[in-house]
Amino acid sequence: MKKKLVSCLISFTLLSSLSTPLLAKAQENTEGIKGSLVIAGGGVGTSNQDIYEKFLLLAGGKEKAKVGIIPAASTTLQSSEKFKKDLVKYGVNSDSIQILPVSNHDFSDTQKDESTWKNQVNDKKLSRTIKGLTAVWFVGGDQTKIVDSLRQNNGNDSEALKAIWDIYRKGAVIGGTSAGAAIMSDVMITGGDSLGALKESIGNKENKHVNKNQHNKKEYEPLSVQKGLGFFQHGIIDQHMDERARLGRLAVAAYNAERDKEKNFAYGVDEDTAMVVNNKDQKVEVVGRSGVAVLDMSQAKLISKQKVRSGLENIKVSYLSPGDKINYHLKSFEFPNDKVETKGFEYYSFNALPATGVFTPYGRLKAYLSYSFVDNKSMKSANSYVYDSKGSGYEIAFQKDNDTNGYWRYTDGQKDDYSIVNVRMDITPKTVKFQPDKKTSLTYKKPTFSSPESPVYDEIKGNLLIAGGALGSSNSSVYSKFITLAGGKQAKIGIVPAASTKFDSSNQFKSDLVKYGVKAENIEILPISNHDFKGTSEDELTWKTNMNSDKLAQKVKGLTGIWFVGGDQTLITGSLRNENGSDSKVLQAIWHTYKNGAVLGGTSAGAAIMSNTMLAGGDSYGALSYGFTDTYDDMTQQEGGPAYLEKGLGFFQYGLVDQHFDNKARLGRLIATAYEKGNKNQLAYGIDEDTAMVVNNSGKQIEVVGRGGITLVDLAKVQANDKFPSDYKNILISCITPGDKVNMTTKEIVINPAKTSTRRNEYYSEKIGPNTGLFSPHGVLRKFLAYDLIDNAQSKEIKSYAFNQGKGFELTFRKSPESNGYWAYTDGQKDDYSIVKVALDIKPINVDIK
């Protein structure tokens, strides 16, 4: 009872709660701390070398490090043992690592009763052990268990906690992930989501006195806080920022907590990412694979536009990436010299749609602010939404101010890396109402494109490796697979540069192949293009005639692997087909090589050309709303609008292929294209970024390789309203991940045997609201289906929306009789889900926002 009572008392339901002694400073004297902090946002993969090596460097180096692991947050010792194993992998002697006996509860995977450890936190032997350490790591789980394990019943620090503070002051590094990050600040966020924090935690009157237990029946959870351990004294920390979309709850927590709002930023750390705090320099460095959201609440104000609900305005949002630094004393940012400003040099120019759900391109906060907003000269403002199933919620408005800027570079090969500073964010109460669209005013145009069927070759000995774009140089599984299929390190590989306007990506891919063991003299960038390249003295436009060069065709026939780089897929087809549409001699040679055993691979545009019908433009909302267009406008058409189709090269003969599937949310355009132009007895395939679909023609099988997944669309049982476009029922969606396979002819899915079924063994049991935009957790389709539907016992169906200017679509994802999920840990402690046969209904709607 005592624990439940405390939890109620610390919930942020009244602004006055901040004056209680509970949230007083954890340590008054924090000057002169020589130690550092490594604060990870959760989901740290074993392969995340940057975080592990930074932690060990600050611990004195792998030879001298003496690490204590505190398991208290977890219900098992599994994560602690896994972290120890990872440290050993990175070079620490096993004898120099201890799992410390710190817990207030028993662990489910041991014979001992660890609840007795609570009585040992004042033991002198434990204190002496801690004082001999150079590093302490807190694993993830429930942050309140950490605090309760290290504080005495009267709220005072235990001797063990005092010892941790002692070594921290003297130079040790303190680290933690997930719950182990939450405990780092004075104000420790213990629960809530963005919608719940906004609706019930900024002086709003809605449900203010509801018993806490009743909140479990809601679609959202109000913010709750507790006194943390206070190792970081310069702002509130939140974690799982990107995956769980916690920016709204962090904004509310920071607004309520920071009485001296001029003093501190608030920090939201993404998964597989860490903020490394150097107390001596008063700086934070971002390390890992994603980013850290930084909120400046110094000018934020409470706004009341309704009698019941309030909002916040004039919040400044920044998003920092690996290598960036934050001076938390001066409230300033530092960026690597190789990053270039986007202000005045924006790369994109397209009208980005509001972020409204899982059909939104760049539907996570950092990506949306980067591509759709800050690096987009057409956009001065952009909107997103968050609301419950009754439509009660908020509009999130982003605006460019005079000090708004972006910083860009390539990272890990050809992957965009952005930093964003000083975007203004206003959060205003809104009510969103949806009604079925009985008479659409949208002009839906069916495709006029008709692609002649490519010859079907029953005996193709070669294979395909089709990558979804943004292929990282470090993605060893994809590179190794391509090299193996090409004949190993003796492979002879030709790179087709035609899709790009520069040689950077071709040179990078060649460099990567050499790094993975292919001889440089066996790799050639083939002179295939119908346009000039930037930054060269030669006019590559003259290469257009090379498509019919007998000499080049003969060279192609001697290759064991051919790779198509990314860019504009229409430039590839335009460089390999004659003006009358017939295959050039070089394209015929590529077919000859492929049929006789070579592997053909490509990324992004190099993936789009693989199927007979090539998706070359449009987005999900545009394809569902307006159908198809006969015109192509390069970048603008790639980023949005109706779908544009051309004839592809037809190497993949078992359905349609689309790419950048997760980041650009292309499910809607793939469905529309597959319905209008596909064979409904075949699957359609959407490939995520940094992921490849490996096609074994002889075995009629596809395998997933890389870091993301492949979405499978099955229209065999679809019901459509021919009188009303984009009104679909019973589309079947599956999402498979590395190690999974599918038969291209029978459509049988074979899941990695390491995974366990979630059906009737669901981990979650929660009421789920609609996915509405940037403040909704699990914004990528596969994660949304996994956490909110398939692995959730309460969910039979979940909804998302896509809309703009009063028109849109309601997406209902349902468990079908054949639905199942499969789960395993991958790369350490990261959830890996596969999803089979979720039913999707799409219904046109009218939208009213007030």
PDB file of N, CA, C and O in Angstrom, residues 140-182:
ATOM      1  N   GLY A 140      18.401  -1.528 -17.316  1.00  0.00           N
ATOM      2  CA  GLY A 140      17.051  -1.019 -17.486  1.00  0.00           C
ATOM      3  C   GLY A 140      15.992  -1.843 -16.775  1.00  0.00           C
ATOM      4  O   GLY A 140      16.247  -2.947 -16.292  1.00  0.00           O
ATOM      5  N   GLY A 141      14.789  -1.303 -16.728  1.00  0.00           N
ATOM      6  CA  GLY A 141      13.656  -1.950 -16.069  1.00  0.00           C
ATOM      7  C   GLY A 141      12.739  -0.899 -15.474  1.00  0.00           C
ATOM      8  O   GLY A 141      12.204  -0.044 -16.181  1.00  0.00           O
ATOM      9  N   ASP A 142      12.589  -0.927 -14.159  1.00  0.00           N
ATOM     10  CA  ASP A 142      11.734   0.011 -13.429  1.00  0.00           C
ATOM     11  C   ASP A 142      12.623   0.910 -12.585  1.00  0.00           C
ATOM     12  O   ASP A 142      13.258   0.459 -11.626  1.00  0.00           O
ATOM     13  N   GLN A 143      12.658   2.197 -12.933  1.00  0.00           N
ATOM     14  CA  GLN A 143      13.567   3.121 -12.249  1.00  0.00           C
ATOM     15  C   GLN A 143      13.240   3.293 -10.768  1.00  0.00           C
ATOM     16  O   GLN A 143      14.137   3.566  -9.954  1.00  0.00           O
ATOM     17  N   THR A 144      11.981   3.125 -10.391  1.00  0.00           N
ATOM     18  CA  THR A 144      11.635   3.289  -8.978  1.00  0.00           C
ATOM     19  C   THR A 144      12.286   2.208  -8.115  1.00  0.00           C
ATOM     20  O   THR A 144      12.558   2.420  -6.930  1.00  0.00           O
ATOM     21  N   LYS A 145      12.531   1.042  -8.711  1.00  0.00           N
ATOM     22  CA  LYS A 145      13.185  -0.031  -7.963  1.00  0.00           C
ATOM     23  C   LYS A 145      14.642   0.307  -7.658  1.00  0.00           C
ATOM     24  O   LYS A 145      15.183  -0.093  -6.624  1.00  0.00           O
ATOM     25  N   ILE A 146      15.283   1.046  -8.556  1.00  0.00           N
ATOM     26  CA  ILE A 146      16.662   1.471  -8.294  1.00  0.00           C
ATOM     27  C   ILE A 146      16.704   2.409  -7.111  1.00  0.00           C
ATOM     28  O   ILE A 146      17.488   2.235  -6.165  1.00  0.00           O
ATOM     29  N   VAL A 147      15.839   3.425  -7.158  1.00  0.00           N
ATOM     30  CA  VAL A 147      15.827   4.424  -6.090  1.00  0.00           C
ATOM     31  C   VAL A 147      15.453   3.783  -4.760  1.00  0.00           C
ATOM     32  O   VAL A 147      16.092   4.028  -3.719  1.00  0.00           O
ATOM     33  N   ASP A 148      14.439   2.941  -4.776  1.00  0.00           N
ATOM     34  CA  ASP A 148      14.014   2.298  -3.532  1.00  0.00           C
ATOM     35  C   ASP A 148      15.091   1.368  -2.976  1.00  0.00           C
ATOM     36  O   ASP A 148      15.203   1.195  -1.765  1.00  0.00           O
ATOM     37  N   SER A 149      15.895   0.792  -3.858  1.00  0.00           N
ATOM     38  CA  SER A 149      16.958  -0.120  -3.412  1.00  0.00           C
ATOM     39  C   SER A 149      18.128   0.631  -2.787  1.00  0.00           C
ATOM     40  O   SER A 149      18.840   0.082  -1.935  1.00  0.00           O
ATOM     41  N   LEU A 150      18.344   1.863  -3.206  1.00  0.00           N
ATOM     42  CA  LEU A 150      19.530   2.604  -2.758  1.00  0.00           C
ATOM     43  C   LEU A 150      19.231   3.676  -1.726  1.00  0.00           C
ATOM     44  O   LEU A 150      20.159   4.272  -1.178  1.00  0.00           O
ATOM     45  N   ARG A 151      17.939   3.939  -1.507  1.00  0.00           N
ATOM     46  CA  ARG A 151      17.584   4.903  -0.466  1.00  0.00           C
ATOM     47  C   ARG A 151      16.941   4.160   0.696  1.00  0.00           C
ATOM     48  O   ARG A 151      16.239   3.167   0.513  1.00  0.00           O
ATOM     49  N   GLN A 152      17.156   4.681   1.874  1.00  0.00           N
ATOM     50  CA  GLN A 152      16.560   4.090   3.069  1.00  0.00           C
ATOM     51  C   GLN A 152      15.097   4.504   3.169  1.00  0.00           C
ATOM     52  O   GLN A 152      14.634   5.415   2.468  1.00  0.00           O
ATOM     53  N   ASN A 153      14.369   3.833   4.050  1.00  0.00           N
ATOM     54  CA  ASN A 153      12.937   4.097   4.180  1.00  0.00           C
ATOM     55  C   ASN A 153      12.627   5.533   4.566  1.00  0.00           C
ATOM     56  O   ASN A 153      11.561   6.060   4.253  1.00  0.00           O
ATOM     57  N   ASN A 154      13.585   6.201   5.257  1.00  0.00           N
ATOM     58  CA  ASN A 154      13.379   7.599   5.651  1.00  0.00           C
ATOM     59  C   ASN A 154      13.771   8.580   4.550  1.00  0.00           C
ATOM     60  O   ASN A 154      13.734   9.795   4.754  1.00  0.00           O
ATOM     61  N   GLY A 155      14.181   8.050   3.378  1.00  0.00           N
ATOM     62  CA  GLY A 155      14.551   8.903   2.252  1.00  0.00           C
ATOM     63  C   GLY A 155      16.013   9.256   2.184  1.00  0.00           C
ATOM     64  O   GLY A 155      16.460   9.856   1.203  1.00  0.00           O
ATOM     65  N   ASN A 156      16.789   8.901   3.213  1.00  0.00           N
ATOM     66  CA  ASN A 156      18.218   9.213   3.214  1.00  0.00           C
ATOM     67  C   ASN A 156      18.985   8.249   2.314  1.00  0.00           C
ATOM     68  O   ASN A 156      18.553   7.124   2.056  1.00  0.00           O
ATOM     69  N   ASP A 157      20.158   8.699   1.863  1.00  0.00           N
ATOM     70  CA  ASP A 157      21.009   7.853   1.049  1.00  0.00           C
ATOM     71  C   ASP A 157      21.560   6.693   1.871  1.00  0.00           C
ATOM     72  O   ASP A 157      21.976   6.873   3.016  1.00  0.00           O
ATOM     73  N   SER A 158      21.576   5.514   1.275  1.00  0.00           N
ATOM     74  CA  SER A 158      22.210   4.363   1.918  1.00  0.00           C
ATOM     75  C   SER A 158      23.727   4.515   1.837  1.00  0.00           C
ATOM     76  O   SER A 158      24.252   5.365   1.111  1.00  0.00           O
ATOM     77  N   GLU A 159      24.435   3.669   2.554  1.00  0.00           N
ATOM     78  CA  GLU A 159      25.898   3.705   2.494  1.00  0.00           C
ATOM     79  C   GLU A 159      26.387   3.325   1.095  1.00  0.00           C
ATOM     80  O   GLU A 159      27.385   3.853   0.614  1.00  0.00           O
ATOM     81  N   ALA A 160      25.663   2.436   0.441  1.00  0.00           N
ATOM     82  CA  ALA A 160      26.042   2.062  -0.921  1.00  0.00           C
ATOM     83  C   ALA A 160      25.920   3.252  -1.867  1.00  0.00           C
ATOM     84  O   ALA A 160      26.798   3.490  -2.706  1.00  0.00           O
ATOM     85  N   LEU A 161      24.828   4.023  -1.749  1.00  0.00           N
ATOM     86  CA  LEU A 161      24.647   5.195  -2.601  1.00  0.00           C
ATOM     87  C   LEU A 161      25.696   6.261  -2.286  1.00  0.00           C
ATOM     88  O   LEU A 161      26.242   6.909  -3.191  1.00  0.00           O
ATOM     89  N   LYS A 162      26.008   6.422  -1.021  1.00  0.00           N
ATOM     90  CA  LYS A 162      27.076   7.362  -0.654  1.00  0.00           C
ATOM     91  C   LYS A 162      28.406   6.952  -1.273  1.00  0.00           C
ATOM     92  O   LYS A 162      29.190   7.801  -1.720  1.00  0.00           O
ATOM     93  N   ALA A 163      28.662   5.646  -1.322  1.00  0.00           N
ATOM     94  CA  ALA A 163      29.910   5.162  -1.913  1.00  0.00           C
ATOM     95  C   ALA A 163      29.942   5.433  -3.421  1.00  0.00           C
ATOM     96  O   ALA A 163      30.995   5.778  -3.985  1.00  0.00           O
ATOM     97  N   ILE A 164      28.780   5.276  -4.075  1.00  0.00           N
ATOM     98  CA  ILE A 164      28.718   5.586  -5.514  1.00  0.00           C
ATOM     99  C   ILE A 164      29.001   7.063  -5.743  1.00  0.00           C
ATOM    100  O   ILE A 164      29.774   7.439  -6.644  1.00  0.00           O
ATOM    101  N   TRP A 165      28.401   7.919  -4.909  1.00  0.00           N
ATOM    102  CA  TRP A 165      28.677   9.351  -5.012  1.00  0.00           C
ATOM    103  C   TRP A 165      30.156   9.645  -4.759  1.00  0.00           C
ATOM    104  O   TRP A 165      30.760  10.491  -5.429  1.00  0.00           O
ATOM    105  N   ASP A 166      30.757   8.932  -3.852  1.00  0.00           N
ATOM    106  CA  ASP A 166      32.161   9.163  -3.517  1.00  0.00           C
ATOM    107  C   ASP A 166      33.074   8.883  -4.712  1.00  0.00           C
ATOM    108  O   ASP A 166      33.943   9.688  -5.059  1.00  0.00           O
ATOM    109  N   ILE A 167      32.878   7.737  -5.367  1.00  0.00           N
ATOM    110  CA  ILE A 167      33.754   7.424  -6.497  1.00  0.00           C
ATOM    111  C   ILE A 167      33.433   8.314  -7.704  1.00  0.00           C
ATOM    112  O   ILE A 167      34.321   8.633  -8.509  1.00  0.00           O
ATOM    113  N   TYR A 168      32.180   8.735  -7.828  1.00  0.00           N
ATOM    114  CA  TYR A 168      31.789   9.653  -8.910  1.00  0.00           C
ATOM    115  C   TYR A 168      32.492  10.993  -8.751  1.00  0.00           C
ATOM    116  O   TYR A 168      33.050  11.540  -9.715  1.00  0.00           O
ATOM    117  N   ARG A 169      32.509  11.501  -7.545  1.00  0.00           N
ATOM    118  CA  ARG A 169      33.203  12.774  -7.285  1.00  0.00           C
ATOM    119  C   ARG A 169      34.697  12.666  -7.600  1.00  0.00           C
ATOM    120  O   ARG A 169      35.310  13.615  -8.078  1.00  0.00           O
ATOM    121  N   LYS A 170      35.258  11.493  -7.343  1.00  0.00           N
ATOM    122  CA  LYS A 170      36.707  11.329  -7.491  1.00  0.00           C
ATOM    123  C   LYS A 170      37.130  10.956  -8.909  1.00  0.00           C
ATOM    124  O   LYS A 170      38.329  10.893  -9.187  1.00  0.00           O
ATOM    125  N   GLY A 171      36.158  10.646  -9.796  1.00  0.00           N
ATOM    126  CA  GLY A 171      36.553  10.395 -11.174  1.00  0.00           C
ATOM    127  C   GLY A 171      35.929   9.206 -11.851  1.00  0.00           C
ATOM    128  O   GLY A 171      36.174   8.961 -13.047  1.00  0.00           O
ATOM    129  N   ALA A 172      35.128   8.431 -11.174  1.00  0.00           N
ATOM    130  CA  ALA A 172      34.499   7.266 -11.794  1.00  0.00           C
ATOM    131  C   ALA A 172      33.419   7.693 -12.781  1.00  0.00           C
ATOM    132  O   ALA A 172      32.889   8.809 -12.718  1.00  0.00           O
ATOM    133  N   VAL A 173      33.079   6.791 -13.680  1.00  0.00           N
ATOM    134  CA  VAL A 173      31.983   7.029 -14.615  1.00  0.00           C
ATOM    135  C   VAL A 173      30.752   6.275 -14.119  1.00  0.00           C
ATOM    136  O   VAL A 173      30.831   5.128 -13.693  1.00  0.00           O
ATOM    137  N   ILE A 174      29.610   6.953 -14.152  1.00  0.00           N
ATOM    138  CA  ILE A 174      28.325   6.347 -13.808  1.00  0.00           C
ATOM    139  C   ILE A 174      27.512   6.267 -15.094  1.00  0.00           C
ATOM    140  O   ILE A 174      27.339   7.267 -15.790  1.00  0.00           O
ATOM    141  N   GLY A 175      27.036   5.068 -15.417  1.00  0.00           N
ATOM    142  CA  GLY A 175      26.268   4.892 -16.644  1.00  0.00           C
ATOM    143  C   GLY A 175      24.995   4.127 -16.394  1.00  0.00           C
ATOM    144  O   GLY A 175      24.820   3.466 -15.370  1.00  0.00           O
ATOM    145  N   GLY A 176      24.102   4.204 -17.370  1.00  0.00           N
ATOM    146  CA  GLY A 176      22.854   3.460 -17.255  1.00  0.00           C
ATOM    147  C   GLY A 176      22.040   3.572 -18.517  1.00  0.00           C
ATOM    148  O   GLY A 176      22.226   4.494 -19.320  1.00  0.00           O
ATOM    149  N   THR A 177      21.141   2.620 -18.710  1.00  0.00           N
ATOM    150  CA  THR A 177      20.299   2.602 -19.902  1.00  0.00           C
ATOM    151  C   THR A 177      18.835   2.497 -19.491  1.00  0.00           C
ATOM    152  O   THR A 177      18.508   1.830 -18.504  1.00  0.00           O
ATOM    153  N   SER A 178      17.956   3.179 -20.213  1.00  0.00           N
ATOM    154  CA  SER A 178      16.514   3.129 -19.967  1.00  0.00           C
ATOM    155  C   SER A 178      16.218   3.593 -18.535  1.00  0.00           C
ATOM    156  O   SER A 178      16.444   4.753 -18.208  1.00  0.00           O
ATOM    157  N   ALA A 179      15.740   2.708 -17.663  1.00  0.00           N
ATOM    158  CA  ALA A 179      15.520   3.091 -16.269  1.00  0.00           C
ATOM    159  C   ALA A 179      16.797   3.609 -15.638  1.00  0.00           C
ATOM    160  O   ALA A 179      16.778   4.519 -14.803  1.00  0.00           O
ATOM    161  N   GLY A 180      17.940   3.050 -16.056  1.00  0.00           N
ATOM    162  CA  GLY A 180      19.228   3.500 -15.557  1.00  0.00           C
ATOM    163  C   GLY A 180      19.605   4.881 -16.035  1.00  0.00           C
ATOM    164  O   GLY A 180      20.533   5.499 -15.494  1.00  0.00           O
ATOM    165  N   ALA A 181      18.902   5.404 -17.034  1.00  0.00           N
ATOM    166  CA  ALA A 181      19.070   6.798 -17.456  1.00  0.00           C
ATOM    167  C   ALA A 181      18.107   7.704 -16.705  1.00  0.00           C
ATOM    168  O   ALA A 181      18.446   8.828 -16.331  1.00  0.00           O
ATOM    169  N   ALA A 182      16.883   7.209 -16.470  1.00  0.00           N
ATOM    170  CA  ALA A 182      15.857   8.023 -15.808  1.00  0.00           C
ATOM    171  C   ALA A 182      16.285   8.468 -14.419  1.00  0.00           C
ATOM    172  O   ALA A 182      15.923   9.563 -13.974  1.00  0.00           O
TER     173      ALA A 182
END
